[in-house]
Tab-separated table of C-alpha atoms and ligand atoms in Angstrom:
chain	number	residue	atom	x	y	z
R	148	MET	CA	12.716	20.137	-8.144
R	149	ASP	CA	10.534	22.776	-9.836
R	150	ILE	CA	6.937	21.949	-10.647
R	151	PHE	CA	5.499	23.954	-13.525
R	152	THR	CA	1.797	24.158	-14.235
R	153	GLU	CA	2.085	27.111	-16.598
R	154	ILE	CA	3.906	27.749	-19.835
R	155	LEU	CA	5.888	30.950	-19.175
R	156	PRO	CA	7.969	29.686	-16.216
R	157	LEU	CA	8.652	26.445	-18.076
R	158	ARG	CA	9.876	28.367	-21.120
R	159	ALA	CA	12.057	30.588	-18.907
R	160	ALA	CA	13.670	27.531	-17.277
R	161	VAL	CA	14.284	25.958	-20.700
R	162	GLN	CA	15.876	29.187	-22.028
R	163	ASN	CA	18.073	29.327	-18.954
R	164	LEU	CA	19.369	25.797	-19.640
R	165	LYS	CA	19.972	26.598	-23.323
R	166	LYS	CA	22.021	29.663	-22.332
R	167	GLN	CA	24.224	27.404	-20.226
R	168	SER	CA	24.426	24.775	-23.023
R	169	LEU	CA	22.971	22.151	-20.681
R	170	SER	CA	21.284	19.146	-22.291
R	171	LEU	CA	17.721	18.198	-21.411
R	172	ALA	CA	15.906	14.842	-21.428
R	173	LEU	CA	12.107	14.629	-21.442
R	174	VAL	CA	10.046	11.698	-20.160
R	175	PRO	CA	6.398	12.177	-21.175
R	176	THR	CA	3.886	10.368	-18.925
R	177	MET	CA	0.263	10.390	-17.854
R	178	GLY	CA	1.329	9.960	-14.212
R	179	ASN	CA	0.340	7.266	-11.698
R	180	LEU	CA	3.972	6.322	-11.938
R	181	HIS	CA	5.241	2.753	-11.524
R	182	ALA	CA	8.626	1.087	-11.953
R	183	GLY	CA	8.222	1.081	-15.761
R	184	HIS	CA	7.974	4.871	-15.864
R	185	LEU	CA	10.780	5.194	-13.330
R	186	SER	CA	13.124	3.115	-15.525
R	187	LEU	CA	12.696	5.797	-18.192
R	188	VAL	CA	13.408	8.531	-15.657
R	189	LYS	CA	16.604	6.759	-14.503
R	190	LYS	CA	17.725	6.490	-18.125
R	191	ALA	CA	16.979	10.194	-18.596
R	192	ARG	CA	19.077	10.994	-15.537
R	193	GLN	CA	22.043	9.158	-17.107
R	194	SER	CA	21.508	10.683	-20.548
R	195	ALA	CA	21.321	14.434	-20.010
R	196	ASP	CA	22.304	17.268	-17.658
R	197	ARG	CA	18.719	18.020	-16.712
R	198	VAL	CA	15.554	15.912	-16.616
R	199	VAL	CA	11.955	17.007	-17.112
R	200	VAL	CA	9.037	14.648	-16.588
R	201	SER	CA	5.655	15.678	-17.936
R	202	ILE	CA	2.536	14.426	-16.186
R	203	PHE	CA	-0.535	15.051	-18.274
R	204	VAL	CA	-3.594	12.887	-18.807
R	205	ASN	CA	-4.172	13.937	-22.385
R	206	PRO	CA	-7.899	14.153	-23.216
R	207	LEU	CA	-7.143	14.132	-26.954
R	208	GLN	CA	-6.003	10.520	-26.908
R	209	PHE	CA	-9.111	9.104	-25.208
R	210	GLY	CA	-12.214	8.035	-27.156
R	211	VAL	CA	-15.662	9.130	-25.935
R	212	ASN	CA	-16.379	5.795	-24.244
R	213	GLU	CA	-12.903	5.380	-22.760
R	214	ASP	CA	-11.547	5.940	-19.273
R	215	PHE	CA	-10.414	9.598	-19.318
R	216	ALA	CA	-12.535	10.552	-16.295
R	217	THR	CA	-11.519	7.520	-14.232
R	218	TYR	CA	-7.865	7.214	-15.330
R	219	PRO	CA	-5.829	6.849	-12.099
R	220	ARG	CA	-4.287	10.145	-10.998
R	221	SER	CA	-1.820	10.306	-8.087
R	222	LEU	CA	0.125	13.555	-8.440
R	223	GLU	CA	1.338	13.799	-4.828
R	224	THR	CA	2.910	10.308	-4.811
R	225	ASP	CA	4.281	10.868	-8.320
R	226	ILE	CA	6.029	14.028	-7.117
R	227	GLU	CA	7.606	12.119	-4.204
R	228	LYS	CA	8.877	9.369	-6.502
R	229	LEU	CA	10.353	11.842	-8.986
R	230	SER	CA	11.936	13.906	-6.251
R	231	SER	CA	13.755	10.815	-4.951
R	232	LEU	CA	15.174	10.245	-8.456
R	233	ASN	CA	16.580	13.794	-8.617
R	234	VAL	CA	14.316	14.961	-11.401
R	235	ASP	CA	14.852	18.674	-12.071
R	236	PHE	CA	11.467	19.699	-13.447
R	237	ILE	CA	7.922	18.398	-13.555
R	238	PHE	CA	5.542	19.859	-16.106
R	239	SER	CA	1.989	19.116	-15.043
R	240	PRO	CA	-0.337	21.452	-16.926
R	241	PRO	CA	-4.131	21.521	-16.645
R	242	ALA	CA	-5.970	20.498	-19.829
R	243	SER	CA	-7.221	24.087	-20.192
R	244	LEU	CA	-3.600	25.229	-20.637
R	245	MET	CA	-2.783	22.653	-23.303
R	246	TYR	CA	-6.106	23.015	-25.109
R	247	PRO	CA	-7.503	26.504	-24.424
R	248	GLU	CA	-10.765	27.322	-26.173
R	249	ALA	CA	-11.290	23.589	-26.739
R	250	ASN	CA	-13.889	24.177	-29.445
R	251	GLN	CA	-11.270	26.062	-31.481
R	252	TYR	CA	-8.531	23.562	-30.890
R	253	ASN	CA	-8.565	21.966	-34.311
R	254	THR	CA	-4.906	21.338	-35.100
R	255	ARG	CA	-3.812	17.701	-35.209
R	256	VAL	CA	-0.473	16.092	-35.965
R	257	SER	CA	-0.974	12.725	-37.627
R	258	VAL	CA	1.381	9.992	-38.762
R	259	GLN	CA	-0.788	8.525	-41.475
R	260	GLY	CA	-1.172	4.827	-42.191
R	261	LEU	CA	0.568	3.364	-39.183
R	262	SER	CA	-1.712	5.277	-36.781
R	263	ALA	CA	-4.752	3.455	-38.207
R	264	GLU	CA	-3.399	-0.076	-37.674
R	265	LEU	CA	-3.128	-2.404	-34.645
R	266	CYS	CA	-4.145	-0.260	-31.634
R	267	GLY	CA	-5.276	2.458	-34.060
R	268	ALA	CA	-7.889	0.148	-35.573
R	269	THR	CA	-9.686	-0.105	-32.215
R	270	ARG	CA	-8.784	3.379	-30.962
R	271	PRO	CA	-9.027	5.564	-34.086
R	272	HIS	CA	-8.137	8.916	-32.452
R	273	PHE	CA	-5.530	7.592	-30.064
R	274	PHE	CA	-2.278	8.091	-31.968
R	275	ASP	CA	-3.280	11.483	-33.407
R	276	GLY	CA	-3.902	12.554	-29.804
R	277	VAL	CA	-0.481	11.248	-28.799
R	278	THR	CA	1.432	12.842	-31.687
R	279	THR	CA	-0.407	16.148	-31.239
R	280	VAL	CA	0.347	16.407	-27.517
R	281	LEU	CA	3.956	15.293	-28.050
R	282	THR	CA	4.447	17.971	-30.698
R	283	LYS	CA	3.275	20.532	-28.158
R	284	LEU	CA	5.499	19.088	-25.425
R	285	PHE	CA	8.505	18.975	-27.756
R	286	ASN	CA	7.938	22.633	-28.716
R	287	LEU	CA	7.521	23.731	-25.103
R	288	VAL	CA	10.321	21.698	-23.521
R	289	GLN	CA	12.764	21.576	-26.471
R	290	PRO	CA	14.487	18.454	-25.157
R	291	ASN	CA	17.636	17.001	-26.704
R	292	ILE	CA	16.407	13.507	-25.850
R	293	ALA	CA	12.942	12.046	-25.238
R	294	ILE	CA	12.510	8.612	-23.669
R	295	PHE	CA	9.671	6.147	-24.260
R	296	GLY	CA	8.860	2.581	-23.194
R	297	GLU	CA	8.756	-0.375	-25.558
R	298	LYS	CA	5.568	-1.532	-23.844
R	299	ASP	CA	3.781	0.933	-26.119
R	300	TYR	CA	5.831	-0.251	-29.066
R	301	GLN	CA	3.592	1.083	-31.835
R	302	GLN	CA	3.634	4.477	-30.137
R	303	LEU	CA	7.441	4.401	-30.082
R	304	VAL	CA	7.651	3.607	-33.813
R	305	ILE	CA	5.117	6.346	-34.611
R	306	VAL	CA	6.994	8.902	-32.508
R	307	ARG	CA	10.280	8.028	-34.229
R	308	ARG	CA	8.587	8.475	-37.605
R	309	MET	CA	7.066	11.816	-36.598
R	310	VAL	CA	10.375	13.132	-35.298
R	311	LYS	CA	12.104	12.098	-38.519
R	312	ASN	CA	9.356	13.430	-40.798
R	313	LEU	CA	9.041	16.773	-38.994
R	314	ASN	CA	12.788	17.291	-38.388
R	315	PHE	CA	12.561	17.622	-34.629
R	316	PRO	CA	16.183	17.833	-33.397
R	317	ILE	CA	15.434	15.236	-30.720
R	318	GLU	CA	16.946	11.805	-30.123
R	319	ILE	CA	14.269	9.211	-29.280
R	320	LEU	CA	15.300	6.424	-26.907
R	321	GLY	CA	13.216	3.281	-26.353
R	322	MET	CA	13.512	1.337	-23.093
R	323	PRO	CA	12.645	-2.330	-22.406
R	324	ILE	CA	9.352	-3.371	-20.814
R	325	VAL	CA	9.429	-3.538	-17.016
R	326	ARG	CA	7.350	-6.479	-15.744
R	327	GLU	CA	5.794	-7.716	-12.552
R	328	LYS	CA	7.439	-10.847	-11.063
R	329	ASP	CA	4.983	-13.126	-12.888
R	330	GLY	CA	5.675	-11.494	-16.267
R	331	LEU	CA	2.721	-9.093	-16.564
R	332	ALA	CA	3.878	-5.849	-18.209
R	333	MET	CA	3.501	-3.023	-15.688
R	334	SER	CA	0.779	-0.551	-16.596
R	335	SER	CA	-1.194	2.156	-14.827
R	336	ARG	CA	-4.335	0.352	-15.989
R	337	ASN	CA	-3.408	-2.967	-14.288
R	338	GLN	CA	-5.147	-1.661	-11.177
R	339	TYR	CA	-8.460	-2.006	-13.015
R	340	LEU	CA	-8.019	-5.826	-12.965
R	341	THR	CA	-10.157	-7.763	-10.490
R	342	PRO	CA	-8.246	-10.238	-8.260
R	343	SER	CA	-9.374	-13.174	-10.428
R	344	GLU	CA	-8.450	-11.369	-13.662
R	345	ARG	CA	-5.061	-10.521	-12.170
R	346	THR	CA	-4.304	-14.235	-11.632
R	347	ILE	CA	-4.498	-14.912	-15.382
R	348	ALA	CA	-3.249	-11.545	-16.714
R	349	ASN	CA	0.341	-12.793	-17.068
R	350	GLN	CA	-0.871	-15.415	-19.579
R	351	LEU	CA	-0.624	-12.754	-22.262
R	352	HIS	CA	3.141	-12.581	-21.754
R	353	ILE	CA	3.474	-16.346	-21.348
R	354	THR	CA	1.499	-16.949	-24.563
R	355	LEU	CA	3.764	-14.568	-26.505
R	356	CYS	CA	6.891	-16.302	-25.157
R	357	PHE	CA	5.570	-19.761	-26.193
R	358	LEU	CA	4.408	-18.474	-29.546
R	359	LYS	CA	7.819	-17.016	-30.287
R	360	GLU	CA	9.450	-20.412	-29.636
R	361	LYS	CA	6.875	-22.212	-31.775
R	362	ILE	CA	7.392	-19.776	-34.656
R	363	LEU	CA	11.157	-20.181	-34.489
R	364	ALA	CA	10.681	-23.952	-34.763
R	365	ASP	CA	8.247	-23.739	-37.682
R	366	LEU	CA	8.691	-20.386	-39.432
R	367	GLN	CA	6.365	-20.839	-42.410
R	368	ASN	CA	3.515	-21.956	-40.187
R	369	PHE	CA	3.380	-18.694	-38.234
R	370	PRO	CA	-0.171	-17.628	-39.301
R	371	ASN	CA	-1.663	-20.881	-37.923
R	372	LEU	CA	0.431	-20.653	-34.780
R	373	ILE	CA	-0.834	-17.112	-34.201
R	374	ASP	CA	-4.441	-18.222	-34.736
R	375	SER	CA	-4.147	-21.009	-32.190
R	376	SER	CA	-2.565	-18.635	-29.648
R	377	ILE	CA	-5.513	-16.247	-30.096
R	378	GLN	CA	-7.892	-19.171	-29.530
R	379	SER	CA	-6.032	-20.233	-26.377
R	380	LEU	CA	-6.117	-16.696	-24.990
R	381	ASN	CA	-9.839	-16.380	-25.709
R	382	GLN	CA	-10.518	-19.766	-24.098
R	383	ILE	CA	-8.971	-18.703	-20.802
R	384	GLY	CA	-10.965	-15.463	-20.629
R	385	PHE	CA	-9.216	-12.860	-22.773
R	386	LYS	CA	-10.903	-11.109	-25.668
R	387	THR	CA	-8.004	-10.710	-28.057
R	388	ASP	CA	-8.065	-7.457	-29.985
R	389	TYR	CA	-5.071	-8.381	-32.161
R	390	LEU	CA	-2.010	-10.584	-32.135
R	391	SER	CA	0.243	-9.780	-35.050
R	392	LEU	CA	3.743	-10.529	-36.311
R	393	ARG	CA	5.466	-7.433	-37.701
R	394	ASP	CA	8.838	-6.140	-38.766
R	395	ALA	CA	10.310	-4.707	-35.552
R	396	GLU	CA	11.711	-1.585	-37.172
R	397	ASN	CA	8.763	-0.214	-39.140
R	398	LEU	CA	5.859	-2.509	-38.140
R	399	THR	CA	5.132	-3.583	-41.718
R	400	SER	CA	3.213	-6.869	-42.047
R	401	VAL	CA	5.192	-10.072	-42.471
R	402	SER	CA	4.429	-12.660	-45.152
R	403	ALA	CA	5.475	-16.313	-45.203
R	404	ALA	CA	8.208	-15.312	-47.697
R	405	ASP	CA	9.487	-12.434	-45.488
R	406	ILE	CA	9.971	-14.593	-42.434
R	407	THR	CA	12.733	-16.641	-44.020
R	408	MET	CA	14.603	-13.497	-45.086
R	409	PRO	CA	17.844	-13.501	-43.130
R	410	ASP	CA	18.930	-11.254	-40.311
R	411	ARG	CA	15.720	-9.452	-39.589
R	412	GLU	CA	14.188	-8.481	-36.298
R	413	PHE	CA	10.522	-9.321	-35.799
R	414	ILE	CA	8.018	-8.451	-33.117
R	415	LEU	CA	4.878	-10.168	-31.884
R	416	LEU	CA	2.454	-7.471	-30.734
R	417	ALA	CA	-0.726	-8.147	-28.799
R	418	ALA	CA	-3.626	-6.254	-27.296
R	419	ALA	CA	-6.259	-8.151	-25.361
R	420	TYR	CA	-9.132	-7.274	-23.064
R	421	LEU	CA	-9.497	-8.951	-19.733
R	422	GLY	CA	-12.918	-7.796	-18.560
R	423	LYS	CA	-12.807	-4.013	-19.027
R	424	THR	CA	-9.020	-3.774	-18.966
R	425	ARG	CA	-7.115	-3.596	-22.237
R	426	LEU	CA	-3.649	-5.107	-21.835
R	427	LEU	CA	-0.760	-4.570	-24.249
R	428	ASP	CA	2.355	-6.665	-24.629
R	429	ASN	CA	5.007	-7.565	-27.173
R	430	ILE	CA	8.110	-9.646	-27.658
R	431	LYS	CA	10.937	-9.064	-30.158
R	432	PHE	CA	13.108	-11.703	-31.731
R	433	PHE	CA	15.821	-11.947	-34.298
R	434	ILE	CA	16.010	-14.550	-37.041
R	435	GLN	CA	19.527	-15.177	-38.237
R	436	CYS	CA	20.627	-16.464	-41.646
R	437	LYS	CA	19.878	-20.125	-40.971
R	438	GLY	CA	16.468	-19.476	-39.441
R	439	LYS	CA	17.616	-19.770	-35.801
R	440	SER	CA	17.209	-16.971	-33.271
D	161	LIG	P1	1.861	6.357	-19.855
D	161	LIG	O1	1.917	7.072	-18.561
D	161	LIG	O2	1.100	5.080	-19.819
D	161	LIG	O3	1.477	7.265	-21.013
D	161	LIG	O4	3.359	5.907	-20.171
D	161	LIG	C1	4.396	6.860	-20.199
D	161	LIG	C2	5.632	6.180	-20.741
D	161	LIG	O5	5.993	5.091	-19.892
D	161	LIG	C3	5.446	5.592	-22.148
D	161	LIG	O6	6.613	5.843	-22.909
D	161	LIG	C4	5.264	4.129	-21.867
D	161	LIG	O7	5.650	3.292	-22.942
D	161	LIG	C5	6.192	3.938	-20.679
D	161	LIG	N1	5.838	2.719	-19.932
D	161	LIG	C6	4.621	2.398	-19.432
D	161	LIG	N2	4.658	1.170	-18.857
D	161	LIG	C7	5.922	0.697	-19.021
D	161	LIG	C8	6.586	-0.519	-18.669
D	161	LIG	N3	5.961	-1.497	-18.040
D	161	LIG	N4	7.894	-0.641	-18.980
D	161	LIG	C9	8.549	0.364	-19.632
D	161	LIG	N5	7.974	1.522	-19.993
D	161	LIG	C10	6.678	1.701	-19.703
């Protein structure tokens, strides 16, 4: 496994693969790898001749009062985990390599509209930071395939849109959420939870599962059902940022008329704070012609 921290050797390795017509899959991460990340790496291993994992805590996607400085970093253990999965390359650049002359780094890639909703409403610079760094990674690594987790579902939809809009010749694969035994979606930030917060953290997932069933039983009433789920979450200690029903393909809002339209996939998306930790989760479901999933 080669570990690149500079651009030239990475580019040379990529050119070498292209010369041999070998396919390349990229898994972009911020490190502190858990089983959710590793599921993407395993998929990459099955999907291409060579696998590159990027590990980069991207300053551009953190707001001024967010956790960039304290975000968990564990490069040595990450390297061990990736080595055991037969990853070919790690790209782990310093921020000064990705954003040299930071005060002159004023190019942004932005998927307008969608980047300002849901998570974007609370974290206004987040998605522009993500799409900008991914554009750089896609240009540097030139992967045939890039793999993302459905835990960050809005990110996945935005990346698909960017790739389509900007004609990147890259296939985007989305992988299911990997969960702890009690249902909590795995996340690098779960380690911020205090022991007492951790005991209720899985209620976000449980609430979404119940809400889905209630909506399926009473489609037109979904706005009230969502409101009462938000209240329940807030009563047990969450501070719900949003809980929203959207079209699963493009994340457009759903009206009472839309929900009875046949054969459509929907998604319940939620973000909620538990103390200082912001948890994300979602659940997809399909409504068939007669209103049954
Ligand atoms: P991050 O390191 O948080 O930027 O995540 C890197 C990639 O791993 C993103 O595509 C995430 O959606 C994905 N990911 C994070 N947690 C999970 C999870 N629990 N299950 C599946 N994918 C995940």
